[in-house]
CSV table of C-alpha atoms in Angstrom, one decimal:
chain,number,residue,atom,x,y,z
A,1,UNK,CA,68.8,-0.1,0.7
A,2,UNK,CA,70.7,-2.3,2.9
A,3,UNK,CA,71.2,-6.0,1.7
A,4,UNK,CA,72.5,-9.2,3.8
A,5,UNK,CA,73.4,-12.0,2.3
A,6,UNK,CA,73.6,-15.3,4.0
A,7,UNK,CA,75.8,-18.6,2.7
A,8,UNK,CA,75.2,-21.3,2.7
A,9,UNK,CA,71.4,-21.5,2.3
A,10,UNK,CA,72.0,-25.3,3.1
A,11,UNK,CA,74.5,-27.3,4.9
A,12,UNK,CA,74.5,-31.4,5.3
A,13,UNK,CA,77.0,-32.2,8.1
A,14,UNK,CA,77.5,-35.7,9.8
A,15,UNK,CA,77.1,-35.6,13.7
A,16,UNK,CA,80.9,-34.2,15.2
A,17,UNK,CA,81.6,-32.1,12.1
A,18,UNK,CA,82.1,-28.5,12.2
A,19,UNK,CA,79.7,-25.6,10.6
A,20,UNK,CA,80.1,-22.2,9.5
A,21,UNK,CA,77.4,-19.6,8.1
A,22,UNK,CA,78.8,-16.4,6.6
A,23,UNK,CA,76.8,-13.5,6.6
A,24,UNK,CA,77.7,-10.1,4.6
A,25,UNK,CA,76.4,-6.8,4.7
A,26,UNK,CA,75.9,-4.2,1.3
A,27,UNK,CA,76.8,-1.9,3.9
A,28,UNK,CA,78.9,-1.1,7.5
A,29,UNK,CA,76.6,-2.2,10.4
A,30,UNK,CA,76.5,-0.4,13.7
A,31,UNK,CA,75.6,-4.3,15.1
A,32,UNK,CA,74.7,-7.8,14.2
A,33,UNK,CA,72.7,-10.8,16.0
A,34,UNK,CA,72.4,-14.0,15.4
A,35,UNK,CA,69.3,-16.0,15.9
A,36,UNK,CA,68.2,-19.4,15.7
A,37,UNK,CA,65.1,-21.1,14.8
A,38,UNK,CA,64.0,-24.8,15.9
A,39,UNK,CA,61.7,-26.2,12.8
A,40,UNK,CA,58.4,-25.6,13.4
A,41,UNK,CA,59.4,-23.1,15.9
A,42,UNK,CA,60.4,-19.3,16.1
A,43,UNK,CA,64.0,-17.4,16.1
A,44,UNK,CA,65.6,-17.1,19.3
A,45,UNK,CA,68.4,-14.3,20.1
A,46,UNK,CA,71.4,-16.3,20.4
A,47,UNK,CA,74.1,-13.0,20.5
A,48,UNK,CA,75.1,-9.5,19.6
A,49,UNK,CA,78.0,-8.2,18.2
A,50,UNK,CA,79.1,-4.7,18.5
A,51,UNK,CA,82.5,-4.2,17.9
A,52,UNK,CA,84.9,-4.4,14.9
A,53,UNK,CA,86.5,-7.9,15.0
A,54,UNK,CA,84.7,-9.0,18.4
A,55,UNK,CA,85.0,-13.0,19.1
A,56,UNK,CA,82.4,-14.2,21.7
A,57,UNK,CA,81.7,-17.7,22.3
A,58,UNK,CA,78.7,-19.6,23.9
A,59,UNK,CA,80.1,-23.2,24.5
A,60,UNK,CA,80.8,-24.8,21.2
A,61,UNK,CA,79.4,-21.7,18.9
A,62,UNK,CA,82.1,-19.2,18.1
A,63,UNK,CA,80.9,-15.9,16.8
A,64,UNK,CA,82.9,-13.1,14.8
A,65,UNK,CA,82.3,-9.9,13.4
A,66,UNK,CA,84.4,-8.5,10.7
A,67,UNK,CA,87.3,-5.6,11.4
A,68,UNK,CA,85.1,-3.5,8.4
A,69,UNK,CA,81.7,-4.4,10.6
A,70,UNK,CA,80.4,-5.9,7.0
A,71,UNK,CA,80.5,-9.5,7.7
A,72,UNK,CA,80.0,-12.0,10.4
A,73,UNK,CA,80.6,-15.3,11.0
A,74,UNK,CA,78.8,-18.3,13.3
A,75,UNK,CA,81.1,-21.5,14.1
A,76,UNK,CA,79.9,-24.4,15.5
A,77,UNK,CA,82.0,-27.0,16.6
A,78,UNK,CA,81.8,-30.9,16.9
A,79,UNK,CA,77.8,-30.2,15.8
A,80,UNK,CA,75.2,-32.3,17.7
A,81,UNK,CA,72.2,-33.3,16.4
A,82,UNK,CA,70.6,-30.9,18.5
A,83,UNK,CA,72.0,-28.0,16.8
A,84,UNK,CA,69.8,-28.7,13.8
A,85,UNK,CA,67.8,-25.3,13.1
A,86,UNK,CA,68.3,-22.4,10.8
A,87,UNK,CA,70.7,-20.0,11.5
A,88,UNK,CA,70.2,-16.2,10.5
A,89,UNK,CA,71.8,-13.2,11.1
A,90,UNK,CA,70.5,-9.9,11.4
A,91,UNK,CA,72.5,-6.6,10.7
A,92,UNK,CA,71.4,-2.7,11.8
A,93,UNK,CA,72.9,0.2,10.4
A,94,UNK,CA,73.8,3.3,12.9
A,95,UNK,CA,70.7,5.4,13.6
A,96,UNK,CA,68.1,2.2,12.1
A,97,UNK,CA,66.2,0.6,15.1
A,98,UNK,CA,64.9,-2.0,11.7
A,99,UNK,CA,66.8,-5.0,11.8
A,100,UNK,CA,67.6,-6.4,8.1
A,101,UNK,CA,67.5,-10.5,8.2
A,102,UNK,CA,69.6,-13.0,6.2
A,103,UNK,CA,67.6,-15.4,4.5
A,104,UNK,CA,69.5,-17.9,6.7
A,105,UNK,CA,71.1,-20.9,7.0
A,106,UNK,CA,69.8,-24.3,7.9
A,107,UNK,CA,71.9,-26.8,9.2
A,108,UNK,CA,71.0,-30.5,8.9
A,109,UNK,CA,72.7,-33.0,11.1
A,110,UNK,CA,73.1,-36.8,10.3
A,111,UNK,CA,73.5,-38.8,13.2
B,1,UNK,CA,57.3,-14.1,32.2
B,2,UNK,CA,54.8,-15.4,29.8
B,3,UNK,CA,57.4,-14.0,26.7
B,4,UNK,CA,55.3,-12.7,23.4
B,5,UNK,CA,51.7,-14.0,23.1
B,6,UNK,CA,50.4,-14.7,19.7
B,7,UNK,CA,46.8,-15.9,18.8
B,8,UNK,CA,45.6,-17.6,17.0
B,9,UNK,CA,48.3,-20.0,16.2
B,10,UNK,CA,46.7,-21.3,13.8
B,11,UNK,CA,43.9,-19.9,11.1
B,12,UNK,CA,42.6,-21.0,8.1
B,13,UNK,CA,40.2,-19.1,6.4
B,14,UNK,CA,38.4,-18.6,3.1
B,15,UNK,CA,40.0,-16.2,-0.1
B,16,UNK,CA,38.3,-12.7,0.8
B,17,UNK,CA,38.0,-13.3,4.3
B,18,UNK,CA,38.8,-11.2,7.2
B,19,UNK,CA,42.3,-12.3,9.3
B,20,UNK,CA,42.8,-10.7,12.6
B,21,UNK,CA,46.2,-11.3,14.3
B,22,UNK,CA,47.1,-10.7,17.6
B,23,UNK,CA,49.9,-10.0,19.5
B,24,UNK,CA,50.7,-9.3,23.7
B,25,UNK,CA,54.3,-8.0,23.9
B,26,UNK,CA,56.6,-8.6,26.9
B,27,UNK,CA,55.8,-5.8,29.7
B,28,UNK,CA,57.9,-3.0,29.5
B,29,UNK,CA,59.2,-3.7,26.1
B,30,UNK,CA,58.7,-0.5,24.0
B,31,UNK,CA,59.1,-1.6,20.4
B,32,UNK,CA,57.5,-4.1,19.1
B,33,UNK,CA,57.9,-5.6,15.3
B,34,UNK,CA,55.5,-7.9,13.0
B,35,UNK,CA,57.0,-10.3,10.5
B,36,UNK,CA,56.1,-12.5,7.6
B,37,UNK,CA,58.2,-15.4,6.9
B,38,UNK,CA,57.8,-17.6,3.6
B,39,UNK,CA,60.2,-20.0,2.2
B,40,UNK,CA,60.1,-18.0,-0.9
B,41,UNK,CA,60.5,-14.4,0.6
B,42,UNK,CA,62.4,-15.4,4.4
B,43,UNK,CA,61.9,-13.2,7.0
B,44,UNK,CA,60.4,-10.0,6.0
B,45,UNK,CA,59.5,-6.8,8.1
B,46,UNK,CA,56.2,-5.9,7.8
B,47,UNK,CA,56.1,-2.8,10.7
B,48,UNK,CA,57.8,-1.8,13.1
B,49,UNK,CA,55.9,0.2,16.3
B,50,UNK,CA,57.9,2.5,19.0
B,51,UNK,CA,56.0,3.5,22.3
B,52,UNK,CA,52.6,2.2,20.5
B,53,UNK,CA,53.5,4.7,17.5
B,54,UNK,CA,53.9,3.2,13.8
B,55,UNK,CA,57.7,4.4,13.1
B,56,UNK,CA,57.9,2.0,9.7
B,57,UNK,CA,55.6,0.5,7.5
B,58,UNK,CA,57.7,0.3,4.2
B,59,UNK,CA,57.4,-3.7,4.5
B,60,UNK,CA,53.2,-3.2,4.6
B,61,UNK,CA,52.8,-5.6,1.3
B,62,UNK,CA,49.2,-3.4,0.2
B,63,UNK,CA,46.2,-1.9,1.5
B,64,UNK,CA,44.9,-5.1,2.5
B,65,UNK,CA,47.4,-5.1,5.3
B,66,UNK,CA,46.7,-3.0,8.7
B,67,UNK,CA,48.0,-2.5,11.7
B,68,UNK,CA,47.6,-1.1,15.3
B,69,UNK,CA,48.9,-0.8,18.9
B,70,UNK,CA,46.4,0.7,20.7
B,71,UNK,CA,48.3,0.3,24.0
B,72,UNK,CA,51.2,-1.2,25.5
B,73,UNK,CA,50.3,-4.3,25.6
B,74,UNK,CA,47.9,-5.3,22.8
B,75,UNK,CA,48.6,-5.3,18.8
B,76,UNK,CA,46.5,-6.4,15.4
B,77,UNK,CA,47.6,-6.8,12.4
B,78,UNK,CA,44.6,-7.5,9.8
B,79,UNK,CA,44.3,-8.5,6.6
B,80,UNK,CA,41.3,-8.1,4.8
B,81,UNK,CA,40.7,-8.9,2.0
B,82,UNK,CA,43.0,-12.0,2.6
B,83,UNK,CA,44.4,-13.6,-0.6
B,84,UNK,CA,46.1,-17.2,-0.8
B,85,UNK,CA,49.7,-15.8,-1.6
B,86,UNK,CA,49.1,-14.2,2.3
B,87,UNK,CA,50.0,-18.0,3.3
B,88,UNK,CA,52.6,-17.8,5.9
B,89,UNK,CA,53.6,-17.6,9.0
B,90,UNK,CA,53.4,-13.9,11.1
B,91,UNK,CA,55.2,-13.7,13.6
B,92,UNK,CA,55.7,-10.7,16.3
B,93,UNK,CA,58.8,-9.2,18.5
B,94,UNK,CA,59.1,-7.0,20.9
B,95,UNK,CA,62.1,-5.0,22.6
B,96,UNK,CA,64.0,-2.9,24.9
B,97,UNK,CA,65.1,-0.5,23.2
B,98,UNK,CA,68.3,0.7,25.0
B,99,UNK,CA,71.5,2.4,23.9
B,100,UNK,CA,72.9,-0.5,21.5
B,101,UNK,CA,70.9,-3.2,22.7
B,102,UNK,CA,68.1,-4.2,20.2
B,103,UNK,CA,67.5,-8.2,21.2
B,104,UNK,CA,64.3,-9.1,19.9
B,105,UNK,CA,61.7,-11.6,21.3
B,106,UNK,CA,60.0,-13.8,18.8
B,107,UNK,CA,56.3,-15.1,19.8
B,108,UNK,CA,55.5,-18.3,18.6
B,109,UNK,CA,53.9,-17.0,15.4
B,110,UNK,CA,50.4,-17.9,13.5
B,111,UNK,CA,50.6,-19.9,10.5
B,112,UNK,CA,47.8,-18.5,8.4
B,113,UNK,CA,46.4,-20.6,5.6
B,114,UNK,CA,44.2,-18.6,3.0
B,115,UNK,CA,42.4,-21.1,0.4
């Protein structure tokens, strides 16, 4: 079945440094979103990506999608502490309406 | 909007116990999802309903596990009889299902406890 693997599990950054999770698919996705989740809270939709090498940006959060539609990237520049969370991404294959998660990404941020 | 309603947000309950979950979904969403999340296991699918109708439940751990959406606007998901390694949090989406949009609203999940 379809795998997505998520790196880094864990990543310490001081307050201003950039981040990046990777995320990469077993298999070519027809889409991928990217959610984040608040400790103690719930994932909230953050984007979708659709086509092969897309680039969107939300402020300081850059999002890619692979030419191949196997791998995604989320890049967050000059990190605040309020982008502390966990990070996951979520990959469907064409014809699935079942999302398959990362394991995600949490991002700690040292003032 | 209210978003997705989940209750109760918290439970504890005693090994071999009945659990009862419960879950409004936005209005006019047609799919809606239930999830398990664990440090150990992430976030896992559990089922996945389309216009009230049980499409997948691969991610259904055991018998122990049931679900239902007898409407629109109402779904369970039970557990009975509830074991200690069913400690997590459950948490339920729902969706507009529309050409290639799938974004998923998370309720704020219920953090069962089975001692």
């Amino acid at each position: 079945g379809q795998q997505v693997m998520q790196i880094p599990q864990y990543q310490h950054v001081q307050e201003g440094e950039d981040f990046t999770t990777y995320c990469n698919s077993s298999t070519t996705l027809s889409n991928i979103q990217w959610y984040k989740q608040r400790p103690g809270g719930h994932p909230v939709f953050l984007i979708q990506l659709v086509k092969s090498g897309e680039v969107k940006k939300q402020k300081r959060l850059t999002f890619q999608f692979g030419e191949a539609k196997k791998n995604s990237s989320l890049h967050i520049t000059a990190t605040q502490t309020t982008d502390v969370g966990t990070y996951f991404c979520a990959g469907w294959s064409g014809g699935s309406y079942i999302p398959t998660f990362g394991r995600g990404t949490s991002l700690i941020v040292h003032p | 909007d209210a978003g997705v309603i989940q209750s109760p947000r918290h439970e504890v309950t005693e090994m071999g116990q009945e659990v009862t979950l419960r879950c409004k979904p936005i209005s006019g969403h047609n799919s809606l999802f239930w999830y398990r999340q664990t440090m150990m296991r992430g976030l896992e699918l559990l089922i996945y309903f389309n216009n009230n109708v049980p499409i997948d439940d691969s991610g259904m751990p055991e018998d122990r596990f049931s679900a239902k959406m007898p409407n629109a606007s109402f779904s369970t998901l039970k557990i009975q009889p509830s074991e200690p390694r069913d400690s997590a949090v459950y948490f339920c989406a729902s969706s507009l299902m529309t050409g290639r949009s799938y974004e998923q609203y998370f309720g704020p999940g219920t953090r069962l406890t089975v001692t």
